[in-house]
Tab-separated table of C-alpha atoms in Angstrom:
chain	number	residue	atom	x	y	z
A	348	MET	CA	15.576	-1.951	31.330
A	349	ALA	CA	12.712	-2.499	29.374
A	350	ARG	CA	11.444	1.048	28.572
A	351	ALA	CA	7.811	1.523	29.278
A	352	ALA	CA	5.639	1.950	26.508
A	353	VAL	CA	4.445	5.680	25.944
A	354	PRO	CA	0.175	6.091	25.005
A	355	GLY	CA	-0.242	6.265	21.427
A	356	ARG	CA	3.367	5.200	20.432
A	357	LEU	CA	4.096	3.100	17.938
A	358	THR	CA	5.342	-0.297	19.521
A	359	TRP	CA	6.236	-3.935	17.679
A	360	ARG	CA	3.720	-6.166	19.202
A	361	ALA	CA	3.889	-9.913	18.601
A	362	ALA	CA	1.084	-11.286	15.750
A	363	THR	CA	0.302	-14.968	15.186
A	364	LEU	CA	-0.147	-16.772	12.395
A	365	ALA	CA	-3.583	-18.238	12.503
A	366	GLU	CA	-4.374	-19.202	9.166
A	367	SER	CA	-3.163	-19.017	5.158
A	368	ARG	CA	-4.556	-19.166	2.320
A	369	PRO	CA	-2.323	-19.498	-1.602
A	370	GLU	CA	-3.446	-16.859	-3.227
A	371	THR	CA	-1.104	-17.849	-6.188
A	372	ALA	CA	1.606	-19.824	-7.194
A	373	THR	CA	3.391	-16.974	-5.907
A	374	ALA	CA	1.788	-15.263	-3.210
A	375	ARG	CA	0.410	-16.101	0.196
A	376	THR	CA	-2.434	-14.616	2.339
A	377	LEU	CA	-1.333	-14.404	6.002
A	378	VAL	CA	-3.866	-13.877	8.284
A	379	LEU	CA	-2.536	-13.127	12.120
A	380	ASP	CA	-4.110	-12.547	14.951
A	381	VAL	CA	-2.636	-9.756	16.795
A	382	PRO	CA	-3.941	-9.153	20.776
A	383	ASP	CA	-5.586	-5.269	21.056
A	384	TRP	CA	-5.088	-4.582	17.342
A	385	PRO	CA	-6.368	-1.110	17.031
A	386	GLY	CA	-8.237	-1.763	13.912
A	387	HIS	CA	-6.567	0.267	10.701
A	388	LEU	CA	-8.157	2.264	7.423
A	389	PRO	CA	-8.635	0.618	4.401
A	390	GLY	CA	-4.625	1.279	2.434
A	391	GLN	CA	-3.083	1.820	6.005
A	392	HIS	CA	-0.086	-1.349	5.817
A	393	VAL	CA	1.698	-2.423	8.610
A	394	ASP	CA	5.348	-3.253	9.422
A	395	VAL	CA	7.114	-6.527	9.452
A	396	ARG	CA	10.205	-7.104	11.598
A	397	LEU	CA	11.906	-10.937	11.558
A	398	THR	CA	14.737	-11.279	14.431
A	399	ALA	CA	16.829	-14.882	13.548
A	400	PRO	CA	18.659	-16.810	16.232
A	401	ASP	CA	21.811	-14.227	15.990
A	402	GLY	CA	19.490	-11.084	16.650
A	403	TYR	CA	19.908	-10.361	12.825
A	404	ARG	CA	16.646	-8.046	12.249
A	405	ALA	CA	15.191	-7.284	8.371
A	406	GLN	CA	12.021	-4.910	8.471
A	407	ARG	CA	9.602	-4.691	5.903
A	408	SER	CA	6.446	-3.291	5.176
A	409	TYR	CA	3.304	-4.403	3.954
A	410	SER	CA	-0.167	-3.211	2.861
A	411	ILE	CA	-3.348	-4.861	4.503
A	412	ALA	CA	-5.254	-7.052	2.437
A	413	SER	CA	-8.369	-6.773	4.984
A	414	ALA	CA	-10.838	-4.254	6.353
A	415	TRP	CA	-10.753	-4.113	9.897
A	416	SER	CA	-13.071	-6.233	11.525
A	417	GLU	CA	-13.830	-6.923	15.222
A	418	ARG	CA	-12.092	-10.109	15.239
A	419	GLY	CA	-8.953	-8.131	15.164
A	420	ARG	CA	-7.495	-10.677	12.741
A	421	VAL	CA	-4.772	-8.893	10.496
A	422	GLU	CA	-4.596	-10.299	6.975
A	423	LEU	CA	-1.765	-9.845	4.862
A	424	THR	CA	-0.872	-10.975	1.051
A	425	ILE	CA	2.498	-11.491	0.000
A	426	GLN	CA	4.262	-11.693	-3.229
A	427	ARG	CA	7.468	-13.783	-2.876
A	428	LEU	CA	10.278	-12.437	-4.677
A	429	ASP	CA	12.802	-15.303	-5.464
A	430	ASP	CA	15.590	-13.286	-4.250
A	431	GLY	CA	14.513	-11.683	-0.995
A	432	GLU	CA	15.458	-11.689	1.968
A	433	VAL	CA	12.210	-11.344	4.060
A	434	SER	CA	8.890	-12.490	1.544
A	435	PRO	CA	10.256	-16.137	0.835
A	436	TYR	CA	9.819	-16.371	4.566
A	437	LEU	CA	6.728	-15.750	4.508
A	438	THR	CA	5.106	-17.080	1.959
A	439	ASP	CA	7.164	-20.790	2.466
A	440	VAL	CA	8.453	-21.327	5.738
A	441	LEU	CA	6.016	-19.228	8.195
A	442	GLU	CA	3.907	-21.886	9.904
A	443	VAL	CA	0.337	-21.441	11.646
A	444	GLY	CA	1.295	-21.195	15.266
A	445	ASP	CA	4.387	-19.469	14.593
A	446	GLN	CA	4.767	-15.593	15.447
A	447	ILE	CA	6.257	-12.652	13.964
A	448	GLU	CA	6.575	-8.879	14.987
A	449	VAL	CA	4.108	-5.996	13.535
A	450	ARG	CA	4.276	-2.525	14.222
A	451	GLY	CA	1.287	-0.427	12.935
A	452	PRO	CA	-1.189	0.379	11.449
A	453	VAL	CA	0.871	3.093	9.682
A	454	GLY	CA	0.175	5.388	6.850
A	455	GLY	CA	-2.376	8.081	6.729
A	456	TRP	CA	-1.881	9.189	3.082
A	457	PHE	CA	-2.963	6.265	1.053
A	458	VAL	CA	-6.065	5.096	2.548
A	459	TRP	CA	-9.460	5.963	1.596
A	460	ARG	CA	-11.945	6.627	4.000
A	461	GLU	CA	-15.671	5.988	3.852
A	462	ALA	CA	-16.493	10.151	4.782
A	463	GLN	CA	-14.903	10.507	0.919
A	464	PRO	CA	-18.175	11.223	-1.234
A	465	GLN	CA	-16.488	10.726	-4.039
A	466	PRO	CA	-16.954	8.120	-7.231
A	467	VAL	CA	-13.214	5.938	-6.943
A	468	LEU	CA	-11.297	4.378	-9.210
A	469	LEU	CA	-8.278	1.890	-8.450
A	470	ILE	CA	-5.508	0.864	-10.361
A	471	GLY	CA	-3.682	-1.823	-9.527
A	472	GLY	CA	-0.450	-3.895	-11.010
A	473	GLY	CA	0.529	-7.212	-9.958
A	474	SER	CA	0.290	-7.326	-5.950
A	475	GLY	CA	-0.434	-3.669	-5.944
A	476	VAL	CA	-3.742	-4.740	-5.900
A	477	VAL	CA	-3.526	-5.821	-2.079
A	478	PRO	CA	-4.304	-1.782	-0.481
A	479	LEU	CA	-6.968	-1.270	-3.177
A	480	MET	CA	-8.333	-4.735	-2.265
A	481	ALA	CA	-9.041	-3.937	1.540
A	482	MET	CA	-10.721	-0.555	-0.077
A	483	VAL	CA	-13.018	-2.881	-1.610
A	484	ARG	CA	-13.653	-4.731	1.348
A	485	ALA	CA	-14.366	-2.101	3.229
A	486	ARG	CA	-16.319	-0.661	1.175
A	487	GLY	CA	-18.591	-4.184	0.927
A	488	GLN	CA	-18.911	-4.269	4.761
A	489	SER	CA	-19.743	-0.894	5.692
A	490	ARG	CA	-22.277	-1.188	2.016
A	491	ALA	CA	-20.895	2.338	1.281
A	492	LYS	CA	-22.588	3.593	-1.689
A	493	GLN	CA	-19.607	5.242	-3.778
A	494	PRO	CA	-19.429	3.383	-7.007
A	495	PHE	CA	-16.031	2.069	-7.175
A	496	ARG	CA	-14.049	1.174	-10.172
A	497	MET	CA	-10.780	-1.522	-10.320
A	498	ILE	CA	-8.731	-1.886	-13.235
A	499	TYR	CA	-5.692	-4.519	-12.485
A	500	SER	CA	-3.453	-5.436	-14.094
A	501	VAL	CA	-1.015	-9.077	-14.565
A	502	ARG	CA	0.857	-10.911	-16.825
A	503	THR	CA	-1.186	-13.473	-16.860
A	504	PRO	CA	-4.530	-15.396	-15.590
A	505	ASP	CA	-2.525	-17.584	-13.479
A	506	ASP	CA	-1.028	-14.355	-11.533
A	507	VAL	CA	-4.486	-12.695	-10.411
A	508	ILE	CA	-4.428	-12.495	-6.688
A	509	TYR	CA	-8.331	-12.800	-5.304
A	510	ARG	CA	-9.455	-14.481	-8.214
A	511	GLU	CA	-12.393	-15.837	-6.633
A	512	GLU	CA	-13.330	-12.843	-4.644
A	513	LEU	CA	-13.244	-10.600	-7.221
A	514	PRO	CA	-16.094	-11.319	-9.322
A	515	ARG	CA	-17.814	-12.936	-6.700
A	516	ARG	CA	-18.099	-8.818	-5.456
A	517	VAL	CA	-18.838	-7.090	-9.194
A	518	ARG	CA	-21.527	-9.842	-8.974
A	519	ASP	CA	-22.719	-8.849	-4.909
A	520	ASP	CA	-21.289	-5.577	-3.642
A	521	PRO	CA	-23.190	-3.238	-6.041
A	522	GLY	CA	-21.377	-0.380	-7.909
A	523	PHE	CA	-18.536	-2.329	-7.718
A	524	ASP	CA	-17.047	-2.831	-11.285
A	525	LEU	CA	-13.620	-4.451	-12.571
A	526	LEU	CA	-11.912	-4.710	-15.403
A	527	LEU	CA	-8.559	-7.006	-15.658
A	528	ASN	CA	-5.565	-6.457	-17.772
A	529	TYR	CA	-3.542	-9.014	-19.469
A	530	THR	CA	0.015	-7.621	-20.214
A	531	ARG	CA	2.036	-11.105	-21.569
A	532	ARG	CA	-1.084	-13.523	-21.575
A	533	ALA	CA	-4.968	-13.220	-21.906
A	534	PRO	CA	-7.325	-15.889	-21.062
A	535	ASP	CA	-8.565	-17.762	-24.311
A	536	GLY	CA	-11.542	-16.246	-25.601
A	537	TRP	CA	-10.425	-13.051	-24.333
A	538	PRO	CA	-10.813	-10.047	-26.219
A	539	GLY	CA	-8.275	-7.859	-27.459
A	540	THR	CA	-3.814	-8.568	-27.221
A	541	PRO	CA	-2.122	-8.566	-23.773
A	542	LYS	CA	-0.732	-5.266	-23.288
A	543	ARG	CA	0.236	-2.886	-20.279
A	544	ILE	CA	-2.170	-0.048	-19.433
A	545	ASP	CA	-2.300	2.473	-21.644
A	546	VAL	CA	-4.490	5.728	-22.285
A	547	ALA	CA	-7.476	3.844	-23.940
A	548	THR	CA	-7.536	1.492	-20.955
A	549	ILE	CA	-8.042	4.262	-18.611
A	550	ASN	CA	-10.366	6.287	-20.424
A	551	SER	CA	-12.451	4.278	-21.026
A	552	HIS	CA	-12.729	2.171	-17.665
A	553	GLY	CA	-11.644	4.869	-15.625
A	554	TRP	CA	-14.432	7.946	-14.294
A	555	PRO	CA	-14.452	11.038	-16.286
A	556	PRO	CA	-12.202	13.396	-14.542
A	557	ASP	CA	-15.332	15.798	-14.566
A	558	PHE	CA	-16.732	13.014	-11.725
A	559	THR	CA	-13.833	13.980	-9.424
A	560	PRO	CA	-13.014	10.503	-8.825
A	561	ASP	CA	-10.515	10.138	-5.716
A	562	VAL	CA	-7.999	7.772	-7.508
A	563	TYR	CA	-5.512	5.238	-6.093
A	564	VAL	CA	-2.509	3.504	-8.072
A	565	CYS	CA	-0.245	1.460	-6.438
A	566	GLY	CA	1.902	-0.846	-8.225
A	567	PRO	CA	5.542	-1.035	-9.343
A	568	THR	CA	7.290	2.328	-9.807
A	569	THR	CA	7.114	2.392	-13.399
A	570	PHE	CA	3.261	1.512	-13.426
A	571	VAL	CA	2.664	3.860	-11.128
A	572	GLU	CA	4.083	6.822	-12.970
A	573	THR	CA	2.764	5.377	-16.038
A	574	ALA	CA	-0.666	5.596	-14.670
A	575	ALA	CA	-0.070	8.711	-13.024
A	576	ASP	CA	0.918	10.498	-15.860
A	577	ILE	CA	-2.277	9.442	-17.709
A	578	LEU	CA	-4.842	10.268	-15.169
A	579	VAL	CA	-3.380	13.833	-15.555
A	580	ALA	CA	-3.064	14.197	-19.061
A	581	LEU	CA	-6.410	12.985	-18.853
A	582	GLY	CA	-7.359	16.028	-16.785
A	583	HIS	CA	-7.870	14.329	-13.424
A	584	ASP	CA	-6.686	16.770	-10.428
A	585	PRO	CA	-3.559	15.780	-9.099
A	586	LYS	CA	-4.307	16.418	-5.886
A	587	ARG	CA	-7.328	13.354	-5.918
A	588	ILE	CA	-4.673	10.855	-7.283
A	589	ARG	CA	-2.921	9.224	-4.486
A	590	THR	CA	-0.138	6.906	-5.156
A	591	GLU	CA	1.884	4.163	-3.789
A	592	ARG	CA	4.557	2.189	-4.983
A	593	PHE	CA	6.967	-0.198	-4.971
A	594	GLY	CA	10.143	-1.692	-6.447
A	595	GLY	CA	10.685	-5.116	-5.384
A	596	THR	CA	9.862	-5.104	-1.490
A	597	SER	CA	12.201	-7.724	-1.306
B	510	MET	CA	17.698	1.309	-7.463
B	511	MET	CA	14.091	3.052	-5.995
B	512	GLU	CA	12.269	-0.095	-4.339
B	513	LEU	CA	9.548	2.574	-2.432
B	514	ASP	CA	7.537	5.850	-1.762
B	515	GLY	CA	7.358	8.262	1.316
B	516	ASN	CA	4.717	5.712	2.227
B	517	ALA	CA	7.042	3.338	3.689
B	518	MET	CA	8.440	5.841	6.001
B	519	ALA	CA	5.416	5.773	8.245
B	520	GLY	CA	6.286	3.247	10.896
B	521	ASP	CA	10.067	4.865	11.212
B	522	LEU	CA	8.115	8.422	11.385
B	523	GLY	CA	5.602	7.046	13.762
B	524	GLU	CA	8.489	6.004	16.085
B	525	ILE	CA	8.943	9.448	16.181
B	526	PHE	CA	6.079	11.413	15.780
B	527	ALA	CA	2.832	11.232	17.484
B	528	PHE	CA	0.715	12.533	14.543
B	529	ASP	CA	1.335	10.361	10.881
B	530	VAL	CA	4.239	12.698	9.172
B	531	THR	CA	3.379	10.777	5.909
B	532	ALA	CA	-0.148	12.730	5.767
B	533	ALA	CA	1.512	15.620	5.601
B	534	GLN	CA	2.281	18.428	3.091
B	535	TYR	CA	5.934	19.180	2.862
B	536	THR	CA	7.173	22.445	0.309
B	537	CYS	CA	10.020	21.607	-1.126
B	538	ALA	CA	12.940	23.890	-1.050
B	539	GLY	CA	14.033	23.059	-4.286
B	540	CYS	CA	11.319	23.482	-6.485
B	541	GLY	CA	8.427	25.034	-4.471
B	542	ARG	CA	5.989	22.488	-5.015
B	543	ALA	CA	3.648	21.147	-2.208
B	544	GLU	CA	3.300	17.137	-1.873
B	545	ALA	CA	2.487	14.559	0.270
B	546	ILE	CA	5.729	12.944	2.196
B	547	GLY	CA	3.886	9.491	1.261
B	548	ALA	CA	4.690	10.594	-2.350
B	549	LEU	CA	8.488	11.116	-1.866
B	550	MET	CA	10.994	8.788	-3.322
B	551	LEU	CA	12.503	6.616	-1.041
B	552	TRP	CA	16.079	5.406	-1.733
B	553	GLY	CA	18.536	3.171	0.942
B	554	GLN	CA	17.964	1.013	3.551
B	555	GLN	CA	16.680	0.315	6.794
B	556	MET	CA	19.794	1.658	8.701
B	557	GLY	CA	19.249	4.710	6.361
B	558	ARG	CA	16.829	6.024	4.352
B	559	VAL	CA	16.732	9.195	1.565
B	560	ALA	CA	13.823	10.519	0.109
B	561	ARG	CA	13.451	12.754	-2.878
B	562	CYS	CA	10.863	14.811	-4.444
B	563	PRO	CA	9.686	13.205	-6.750
B	564	HIS	CA	9.231	16.913	-9.078
B	565	CYS	CA	12.831	17.779	-8.663
B	566	ASP	CA	15.202	14.715	-7.280
B	567	ASP	CA	16.175	17.235	-4.514
B	568	VAL	CA	16.826	15.270	-0.994
B	569	VAL	CA	13.793	16.733	1.028
B	570	LEU	CA	14.753	14.230	4.135
B	571	SER	CA	16.672	12.000	5.338
B	572	LEU	CA	16.539	9.057	8.349
B	573	VAL	CA	19.692	7.221	9.851
B	574	ARG	CA	18.892	4.790	12.274
B	575	ALA	CA	21.468	4.488	15.011
B	576	PRO	CA	21.379	2.006	18.241
B	577	GLY	CA	19.137	4.114	21.011
B	578	ARG	CA	18.335	6.769	18.578
B	579	VAL	CA	17.241	8.113	15.018
B	580	PHE	CA	18.696	11.065	13.285
B	581	LEU	CA	15.796	13.175	10.933
B	582	ASP	CA	17.589	15.768	8.507
B	583	LEU	CA	14.364	17.551	6.869
B	584	ARG	CA	17.226	19.730	4.877
B	585	GLY	CA	14.855	19.932	1.521
B	586	ALA	CA	11.266	20.763	3.262
B	587	VAL	CA	10.798	24.993	4.016
B	588	ARG	CA	7.585	23.762	5.305
B	589	LEU	CA	5.456	20.572	6.820
B	590	GLU	CA	1.378	21.279	6.446
B	591	LEU	CA	-0.261	18.703	8.865
B	592	PRO	CA	-3.906	17.982	9.218
B	593	LEU	CA	-5.125	18.477	12.516
B	594	ALA	CA	-7.252	15.872	13.831
B	595	GLY	CA	-11.045	16.119	13.449
B	596	SER	CA	-10.439	17.828	10.522
């Protein structure tokens, strides 16, 4: 017998793929219709659950990429991991009209709230840019005035997710700046050579610690730890640094 | 290999608690430092998770799922500090 849902308790609900967009050769944005979606804060995520015909279930947590709007749609950007169990299905197999189960929004720590008055520094590695993009979109949507800086590290120019929207927002969203950092191959004519983010990157393109910015770092574990260590060494208050790490969410 | 952090437990903890535990601060029984549950280092798989303190590696909590129930072990947290709504 099905148990009645307790009000306010987190439950699974059906989501229908309304449309999708390729972002890179290996990343795809899913636009999901989720009836009665309660809304979300930028930085929150959802759990996605797939059930095979034989009843086998797999569950993963994905960051929400979109800012909340009245349309009730939720966008997830999924990076395909070739040996993954869930992500290749979401990037390559799921078709418009198909349903998956989602639970959320969840997570109240790695979130940005418009009421936070401080400038914001976003540091993303690879698909770690996804929850940061939700913050940039939310800021743009509400025309918030807090200045945002984003440092986004990718391997090559082909790996840049939101490659058209990010430069457009730099142009159209006052107070939003972006530094793209390339670790393996930079575009032709790029000043400097490819390298991982280091003290100079964050010192030159972040905010001075005196500005007491709220800092959000998301990416693979080693990336997050490196960036967090640099921030603390530069004098940023650890209490203002929020991190989200993923190794290989498959 | 560690794949995730405490943020990824928000869904499973949200099934049990009416408030968002990942935004709570725990005080570690091992090293005494206070940190957000979201910052814990998460090991294991969906059916069984162990979350360790990022400062001293001690086990702070574990979450094990069984059919129809869940076991939450909070042995490594001597205290939880929870934000109240509206604050």
